[in-house]
mmCIF file of C-alpha atoms in Angstrom:
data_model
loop_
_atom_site.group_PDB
_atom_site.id
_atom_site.type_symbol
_atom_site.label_atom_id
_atom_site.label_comp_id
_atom_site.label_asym_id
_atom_site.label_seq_id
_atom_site.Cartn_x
_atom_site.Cartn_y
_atom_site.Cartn_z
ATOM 1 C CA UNK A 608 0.000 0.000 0.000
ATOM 2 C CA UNK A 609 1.405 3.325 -1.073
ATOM 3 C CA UNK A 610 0.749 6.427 1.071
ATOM 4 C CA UNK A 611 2.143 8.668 -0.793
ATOM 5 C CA UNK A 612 -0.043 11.045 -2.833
ATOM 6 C CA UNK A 613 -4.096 12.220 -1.545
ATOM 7 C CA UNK A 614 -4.908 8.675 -0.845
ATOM 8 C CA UNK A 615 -3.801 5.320 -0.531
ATOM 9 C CA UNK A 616 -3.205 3.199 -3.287
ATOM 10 C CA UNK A 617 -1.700 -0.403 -4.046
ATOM 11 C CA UNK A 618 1.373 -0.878 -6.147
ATOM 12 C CA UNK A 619 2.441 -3.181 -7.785
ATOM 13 C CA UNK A 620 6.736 -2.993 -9.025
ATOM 14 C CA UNK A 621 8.133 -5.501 -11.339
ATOM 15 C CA UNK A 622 11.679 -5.862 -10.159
ATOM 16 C CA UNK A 623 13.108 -2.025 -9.846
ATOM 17 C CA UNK A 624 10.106 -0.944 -12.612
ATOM 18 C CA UNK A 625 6.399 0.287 -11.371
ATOM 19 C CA UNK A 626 4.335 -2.120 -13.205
ATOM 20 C CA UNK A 627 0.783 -1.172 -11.606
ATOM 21 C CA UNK A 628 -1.260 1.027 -9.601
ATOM 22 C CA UNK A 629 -4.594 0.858 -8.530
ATOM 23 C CA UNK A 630 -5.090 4.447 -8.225
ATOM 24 C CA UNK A 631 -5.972 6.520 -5.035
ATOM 25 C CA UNK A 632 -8.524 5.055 -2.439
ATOM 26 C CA UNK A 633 -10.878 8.191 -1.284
ATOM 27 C CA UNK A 634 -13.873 6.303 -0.174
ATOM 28 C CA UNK A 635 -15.929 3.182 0.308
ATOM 29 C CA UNK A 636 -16.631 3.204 -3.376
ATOM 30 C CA UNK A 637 -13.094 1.686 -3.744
ATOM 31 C CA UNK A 638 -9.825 2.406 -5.781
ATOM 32 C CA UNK A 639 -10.379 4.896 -8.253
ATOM 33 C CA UNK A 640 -8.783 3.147 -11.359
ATOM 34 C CA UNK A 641 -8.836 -0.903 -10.420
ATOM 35 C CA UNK A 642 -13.168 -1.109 -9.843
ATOM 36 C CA UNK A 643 -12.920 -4.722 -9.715
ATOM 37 C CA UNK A 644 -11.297 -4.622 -6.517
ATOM 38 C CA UNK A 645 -14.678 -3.972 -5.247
ATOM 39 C CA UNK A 646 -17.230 -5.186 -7.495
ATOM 40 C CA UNK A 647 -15.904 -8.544 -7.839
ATOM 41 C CA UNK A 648 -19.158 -11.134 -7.793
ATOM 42 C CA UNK A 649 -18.150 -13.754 -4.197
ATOM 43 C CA UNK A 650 -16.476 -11.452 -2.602
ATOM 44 C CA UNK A 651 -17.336 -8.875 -0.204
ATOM 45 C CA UNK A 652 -14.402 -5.975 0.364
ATOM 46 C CA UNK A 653 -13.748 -3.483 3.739
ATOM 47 C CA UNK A 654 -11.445 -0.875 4.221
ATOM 48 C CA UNK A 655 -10.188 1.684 6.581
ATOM 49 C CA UNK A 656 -8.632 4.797 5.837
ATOM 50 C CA UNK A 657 -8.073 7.183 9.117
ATOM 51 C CA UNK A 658 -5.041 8.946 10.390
ATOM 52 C CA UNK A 659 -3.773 5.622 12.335
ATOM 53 C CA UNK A 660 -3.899 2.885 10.069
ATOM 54 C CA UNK A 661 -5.110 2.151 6.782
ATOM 55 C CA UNK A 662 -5.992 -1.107 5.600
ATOM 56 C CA UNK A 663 -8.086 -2.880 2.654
ATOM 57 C CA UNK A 664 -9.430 -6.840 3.200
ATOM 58 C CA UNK A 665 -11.646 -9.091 1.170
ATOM 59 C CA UNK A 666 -13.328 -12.256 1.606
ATOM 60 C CA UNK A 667 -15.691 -14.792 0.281
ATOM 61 C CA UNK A 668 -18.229 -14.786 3.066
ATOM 62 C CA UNK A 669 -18.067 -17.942 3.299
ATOM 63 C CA UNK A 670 -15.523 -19.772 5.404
ATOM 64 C CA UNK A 671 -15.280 -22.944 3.158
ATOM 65 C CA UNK A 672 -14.261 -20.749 0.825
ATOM 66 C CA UNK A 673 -10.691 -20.175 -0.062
ATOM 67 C CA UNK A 674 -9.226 -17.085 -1.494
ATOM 68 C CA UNK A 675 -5.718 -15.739 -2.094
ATOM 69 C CA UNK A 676 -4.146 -13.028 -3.892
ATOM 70 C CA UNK A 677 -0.553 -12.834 -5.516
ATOM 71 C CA UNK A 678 2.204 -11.502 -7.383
ATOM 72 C CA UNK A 679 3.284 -14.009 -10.222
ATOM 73 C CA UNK A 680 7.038 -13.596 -11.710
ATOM 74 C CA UNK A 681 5.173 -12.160 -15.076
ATOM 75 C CA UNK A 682 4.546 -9.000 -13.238
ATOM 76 C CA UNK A 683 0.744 -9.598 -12.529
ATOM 77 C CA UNK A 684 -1.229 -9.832 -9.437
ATOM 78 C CA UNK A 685 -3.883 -12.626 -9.364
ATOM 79 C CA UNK A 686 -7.285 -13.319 -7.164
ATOM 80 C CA UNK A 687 -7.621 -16.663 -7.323
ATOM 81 C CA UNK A 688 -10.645 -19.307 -5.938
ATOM 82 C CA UNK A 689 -10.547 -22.699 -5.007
ATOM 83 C CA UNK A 690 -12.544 -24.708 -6.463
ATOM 84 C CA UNK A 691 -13.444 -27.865 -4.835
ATOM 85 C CA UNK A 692 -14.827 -30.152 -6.841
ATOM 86 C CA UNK A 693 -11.700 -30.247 -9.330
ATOM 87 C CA UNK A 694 -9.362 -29.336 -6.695
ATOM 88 C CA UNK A 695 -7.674 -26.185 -8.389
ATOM 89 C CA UNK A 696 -7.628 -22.896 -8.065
ATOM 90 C CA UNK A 697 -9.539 -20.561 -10.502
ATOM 91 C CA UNK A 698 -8.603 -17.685 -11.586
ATOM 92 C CA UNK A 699 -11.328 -14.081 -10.704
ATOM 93 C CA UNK A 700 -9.003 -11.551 -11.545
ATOM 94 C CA UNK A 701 -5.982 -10.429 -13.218
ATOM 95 C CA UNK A 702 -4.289 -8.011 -13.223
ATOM 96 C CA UNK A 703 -3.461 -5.089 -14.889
ATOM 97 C CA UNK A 704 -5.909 -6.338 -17.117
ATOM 98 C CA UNK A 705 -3.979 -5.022 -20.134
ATOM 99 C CA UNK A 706 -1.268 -2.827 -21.762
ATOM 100 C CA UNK A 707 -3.311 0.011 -20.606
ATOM 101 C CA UNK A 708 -3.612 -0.647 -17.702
ATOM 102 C CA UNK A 709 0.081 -1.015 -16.534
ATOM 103 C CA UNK A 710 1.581 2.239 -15.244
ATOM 104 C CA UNK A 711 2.447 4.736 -17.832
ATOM 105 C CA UNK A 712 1.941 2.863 -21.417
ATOM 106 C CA UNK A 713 2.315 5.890 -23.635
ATOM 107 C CA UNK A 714 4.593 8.194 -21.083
ATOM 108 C CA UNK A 715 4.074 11.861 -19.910
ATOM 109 C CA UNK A 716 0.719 13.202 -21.930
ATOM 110 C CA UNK A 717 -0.114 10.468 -23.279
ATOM 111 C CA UNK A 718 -3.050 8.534 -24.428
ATOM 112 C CA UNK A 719 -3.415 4.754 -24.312
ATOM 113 C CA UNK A 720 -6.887 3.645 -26.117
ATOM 114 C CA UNK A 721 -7.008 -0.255 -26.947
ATOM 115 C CA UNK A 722 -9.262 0.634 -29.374
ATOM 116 C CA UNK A 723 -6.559 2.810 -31.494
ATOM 117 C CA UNK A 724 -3.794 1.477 -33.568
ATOM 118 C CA UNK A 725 -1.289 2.156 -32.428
ATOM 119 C CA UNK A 726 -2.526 2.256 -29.126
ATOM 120 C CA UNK A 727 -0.737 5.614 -27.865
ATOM 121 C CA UNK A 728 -1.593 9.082 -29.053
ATOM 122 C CA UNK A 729 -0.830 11.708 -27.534
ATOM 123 C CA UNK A 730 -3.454 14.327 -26.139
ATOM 124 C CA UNK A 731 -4.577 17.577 -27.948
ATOM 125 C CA UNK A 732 -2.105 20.077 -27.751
ATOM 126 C CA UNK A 733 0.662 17.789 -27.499
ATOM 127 C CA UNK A 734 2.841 16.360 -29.803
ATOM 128 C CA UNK A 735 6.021 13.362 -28.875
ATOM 129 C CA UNK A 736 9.098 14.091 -27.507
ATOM 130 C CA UNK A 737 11.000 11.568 -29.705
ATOM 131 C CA UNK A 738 8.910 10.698 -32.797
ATOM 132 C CA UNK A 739 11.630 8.496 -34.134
ATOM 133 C CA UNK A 740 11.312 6.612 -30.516
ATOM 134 C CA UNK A 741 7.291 7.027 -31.352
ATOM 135 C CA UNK A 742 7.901 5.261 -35.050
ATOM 136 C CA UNK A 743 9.521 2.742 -33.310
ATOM 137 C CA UNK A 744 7.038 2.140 -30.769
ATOM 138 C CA UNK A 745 8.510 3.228 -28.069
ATOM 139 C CA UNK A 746 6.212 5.203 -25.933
ATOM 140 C CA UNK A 747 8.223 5.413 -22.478
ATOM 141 C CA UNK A 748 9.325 9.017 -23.248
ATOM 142 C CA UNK A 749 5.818 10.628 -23.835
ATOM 143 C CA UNK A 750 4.600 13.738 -25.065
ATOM 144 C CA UNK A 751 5.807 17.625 -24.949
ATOM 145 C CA UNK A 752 3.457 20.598 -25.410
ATOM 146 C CA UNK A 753 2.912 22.504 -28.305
ATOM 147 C CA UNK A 754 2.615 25.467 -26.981
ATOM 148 C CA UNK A 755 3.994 27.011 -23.562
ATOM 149 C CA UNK A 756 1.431 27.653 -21.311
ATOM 150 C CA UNK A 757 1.056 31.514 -20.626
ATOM 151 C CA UNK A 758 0.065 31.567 -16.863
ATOM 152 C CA UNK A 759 0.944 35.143 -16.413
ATOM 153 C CA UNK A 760 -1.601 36.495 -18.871
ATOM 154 C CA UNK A 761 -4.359 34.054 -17.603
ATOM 155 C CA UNK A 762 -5.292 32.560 -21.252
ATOM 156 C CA UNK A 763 -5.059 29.242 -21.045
ATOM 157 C CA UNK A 764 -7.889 26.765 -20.428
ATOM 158 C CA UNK A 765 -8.693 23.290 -20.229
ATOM 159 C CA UNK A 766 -9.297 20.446 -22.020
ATOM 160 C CA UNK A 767 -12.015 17.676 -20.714
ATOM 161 C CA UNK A 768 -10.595 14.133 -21.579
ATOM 162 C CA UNK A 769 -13.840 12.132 -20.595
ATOM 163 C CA UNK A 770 -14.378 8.193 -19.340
ATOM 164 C CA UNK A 771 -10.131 7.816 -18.092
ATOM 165 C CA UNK A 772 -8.159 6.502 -15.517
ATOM 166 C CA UNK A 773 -7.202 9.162 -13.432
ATOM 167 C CA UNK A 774 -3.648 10.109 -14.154
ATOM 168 C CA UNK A 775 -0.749 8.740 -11.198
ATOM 169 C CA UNK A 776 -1.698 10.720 -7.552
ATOM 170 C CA UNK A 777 1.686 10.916 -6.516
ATOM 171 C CA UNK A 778 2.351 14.354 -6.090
ATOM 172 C CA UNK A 779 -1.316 15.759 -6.681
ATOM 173 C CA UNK A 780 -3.257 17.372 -3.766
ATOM 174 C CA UNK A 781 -6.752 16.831 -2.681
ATOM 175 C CA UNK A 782 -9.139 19.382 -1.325
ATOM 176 C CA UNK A 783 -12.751 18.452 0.061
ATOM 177 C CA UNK A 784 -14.152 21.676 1.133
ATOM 178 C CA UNK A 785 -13.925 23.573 -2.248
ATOM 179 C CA UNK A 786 -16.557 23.728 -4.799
ATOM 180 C CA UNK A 787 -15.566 22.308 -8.161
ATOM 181 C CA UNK A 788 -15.806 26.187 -9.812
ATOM 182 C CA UNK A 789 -13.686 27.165 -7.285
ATOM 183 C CA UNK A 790 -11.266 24.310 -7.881
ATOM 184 C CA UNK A 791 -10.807 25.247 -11.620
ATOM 185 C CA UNK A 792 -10.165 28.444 -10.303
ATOM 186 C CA UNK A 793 -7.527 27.295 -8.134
ATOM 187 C CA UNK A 794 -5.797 25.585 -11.093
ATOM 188 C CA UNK A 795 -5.662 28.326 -12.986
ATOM 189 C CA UNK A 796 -4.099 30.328 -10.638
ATOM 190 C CA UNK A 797 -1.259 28.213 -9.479
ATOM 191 C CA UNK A 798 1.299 28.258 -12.568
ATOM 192 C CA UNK A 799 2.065 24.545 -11.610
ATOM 193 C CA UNK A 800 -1.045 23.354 -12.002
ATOM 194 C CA UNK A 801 -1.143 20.731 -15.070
ATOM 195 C CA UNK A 802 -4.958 19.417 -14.442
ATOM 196 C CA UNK A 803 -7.405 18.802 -12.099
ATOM 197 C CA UNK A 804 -10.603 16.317 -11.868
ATOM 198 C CA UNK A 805 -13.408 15.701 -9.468
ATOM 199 C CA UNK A 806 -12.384 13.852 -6.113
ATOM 200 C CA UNK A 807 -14.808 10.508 -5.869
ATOM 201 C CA UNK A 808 -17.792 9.109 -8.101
ATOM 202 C CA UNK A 809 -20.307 11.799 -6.261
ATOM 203 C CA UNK A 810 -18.688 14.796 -7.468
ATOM 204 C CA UNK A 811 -17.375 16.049 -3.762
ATOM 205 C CA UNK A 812 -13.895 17.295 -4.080
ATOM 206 C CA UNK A 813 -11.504 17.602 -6.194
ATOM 207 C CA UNK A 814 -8.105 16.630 -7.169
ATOM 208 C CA UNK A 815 -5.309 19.342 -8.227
ATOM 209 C CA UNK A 816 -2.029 17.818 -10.240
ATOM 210 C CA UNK A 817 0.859 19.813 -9.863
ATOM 211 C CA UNK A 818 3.376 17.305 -12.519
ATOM 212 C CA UNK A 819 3.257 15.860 -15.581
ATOM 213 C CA UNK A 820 -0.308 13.574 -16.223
ATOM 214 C CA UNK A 821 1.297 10.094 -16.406
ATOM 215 C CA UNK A 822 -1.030 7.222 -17.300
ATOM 216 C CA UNK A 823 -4.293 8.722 -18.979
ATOM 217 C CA UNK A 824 -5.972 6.075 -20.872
ATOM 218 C CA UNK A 825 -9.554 5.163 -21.817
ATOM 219 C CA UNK A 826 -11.531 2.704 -19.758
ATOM 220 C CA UNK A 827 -14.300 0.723 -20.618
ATOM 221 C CA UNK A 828 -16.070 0.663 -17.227
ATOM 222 C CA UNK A 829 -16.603 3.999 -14.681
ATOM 223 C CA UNK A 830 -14.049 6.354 -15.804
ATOM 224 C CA UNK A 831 -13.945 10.100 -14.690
ATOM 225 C CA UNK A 832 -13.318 13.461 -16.488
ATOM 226 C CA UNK A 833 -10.261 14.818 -16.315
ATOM 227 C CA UNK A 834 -9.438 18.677 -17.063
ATOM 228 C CA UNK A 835 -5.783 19.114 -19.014
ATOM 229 C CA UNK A 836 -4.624 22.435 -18.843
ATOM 230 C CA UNK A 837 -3.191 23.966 -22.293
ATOM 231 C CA UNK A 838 -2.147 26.883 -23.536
ATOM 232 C CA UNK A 839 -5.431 28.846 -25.294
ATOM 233 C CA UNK A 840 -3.781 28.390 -29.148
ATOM 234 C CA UNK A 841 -4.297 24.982 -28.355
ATOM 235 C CA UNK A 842 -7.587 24.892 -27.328
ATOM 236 C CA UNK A 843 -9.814 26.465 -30.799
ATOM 237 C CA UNK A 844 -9.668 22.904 -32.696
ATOM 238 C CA UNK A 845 -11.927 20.427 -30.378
ATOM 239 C CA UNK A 846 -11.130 16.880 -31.102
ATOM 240 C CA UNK A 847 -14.834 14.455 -30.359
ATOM 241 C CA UNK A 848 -14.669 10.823 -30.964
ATOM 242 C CA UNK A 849 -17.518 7.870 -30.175
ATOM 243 C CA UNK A 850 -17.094 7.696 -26.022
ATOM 244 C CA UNK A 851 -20.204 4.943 -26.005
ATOM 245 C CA UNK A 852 -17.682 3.069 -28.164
ATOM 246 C CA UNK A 853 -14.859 3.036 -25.499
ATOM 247 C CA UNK A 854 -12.957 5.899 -27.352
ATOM 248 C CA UNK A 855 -12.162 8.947 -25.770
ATOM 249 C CA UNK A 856 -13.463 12.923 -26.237
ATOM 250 C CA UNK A 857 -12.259 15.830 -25.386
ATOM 251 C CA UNK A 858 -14.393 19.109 -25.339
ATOM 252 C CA UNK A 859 -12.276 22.103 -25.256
ATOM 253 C CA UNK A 860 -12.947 25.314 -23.047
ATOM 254 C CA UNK A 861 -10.974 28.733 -22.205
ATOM 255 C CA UNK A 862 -9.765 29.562 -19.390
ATOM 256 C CA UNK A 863 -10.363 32.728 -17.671
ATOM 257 C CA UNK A 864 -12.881 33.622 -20.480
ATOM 258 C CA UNK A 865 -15.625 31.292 -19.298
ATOM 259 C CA UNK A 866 -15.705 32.656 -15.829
#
């Protein structure tokens, strides 16, 4: 369980590589990014989050039922069940469930959609740093801006990348008692700020990133919106695609001009 960041999350490393996170646990409606963790049909979930201890448990329900979770030398963690009657276990869950869902697929800025070929892009207003690393297929190094962002002159805006993971919590900041108006606001003021998104499923909250957005990619179950800051040349093209299909869209809106 990692602490660091606005909530807990669990982390999985491959050797001296991060491999997997489950994004940040704010409530009882579970990690933020891994939804299976408490949705999973059989098993019933708890967790504690207070300034003591933190913990998160699961179980069958059922004592005759066995349960256990690992960390297999491919770099994946696995819920299995035991099933009786052939005497093996089963595999519930794996995971991360796929190349988007391991930490950082397509780098700094990017955009991992299974559904695109190749499966990186990188988001409006954004271009690679390396395209000859890009043409190779190597997404590790991510994407740079297009245009600087002009904080002193309060032009730039945002750009609403719907139904994604929420981007690695490290070194974001959480605030409860702000309205989400007032949270934009707060963005937009702070020259650091690179994005910000709504803090749990009921809209309470809110969730300022002060770093580079590392591991945005579309999801096809629960998803959140999350608001990339750009520079305002960068915002006058929006870019819409098919979200019922699984693909991502982005609605473009100014900054300061809005208000």
């Amino acid at each position: 369980m990692d602490l660091q960041g606005p909530g807990p999350q669990l982390t999985l490393w491959f050797g001296s590589a991060q491999k997997w996170v489950s994004g940040p646990l704010f409530d009882v409606s579970g990690f933020t990014n891994s939804p299976e963790l408490s949705t999973l049909n059989g098993f019933t979930t708890w967790y504690k989050i207070s300034r003591d201890e933190v913990y998160y448990m699961f179980g069958t329900g059922n004592p005759k039922r066995l349960s256990r979770w690992t960390a297999n030398q491919f770099g994946k963690v696995e819920r299995l069940l035991w099933n009786e009657s052939i005497s093996m276990w089963n595999l519930v869950l794996n995971l991360p469930k796929n190349q988007c869902d391991e930490y950082s697929p397509c780098g700094p800025y990017g955009l991992c959609d299974l559904n695109g070929s190749p499966i990186c892009s990188c988001l409006q207003g954004f271009r690679p740093k390396s395209q000859l690393e890009w043409d190779q297929r190597d997404y590790s190094s991510g994407c740079v801006r297009l245009t600087a962002l002009d904080c002193k002159n309060s032009t730039d805006g945002f750009l609403n990348v719907t139904y994604t993971s929420l981007p690695d919590t490290g070194l974001a900041t959480i605030h409860n008692t702000i309205s989400f108006d007032e949270c934009r606001l707060m963005c937009l003021m702070n020259c650091s700020c690179t994005g910000y998104a709504r803090a749990d499923v009921y809209g309470r909250g809110c969730i300022i990133w002060v770093s580079e957005l590392i591991g945005v990619g579309t999801v096809s179950y629960g998803g959140r919106d999350v608001y990339v800051r750009l520079a305002s040349a960068d915002l006058d093209i929006c870019i819409c695609k098919d979200s019922l299909h699984g693909i991502w869209r982005a609605d473009a809106t100014k900054g300061t001009h809005n208000r």
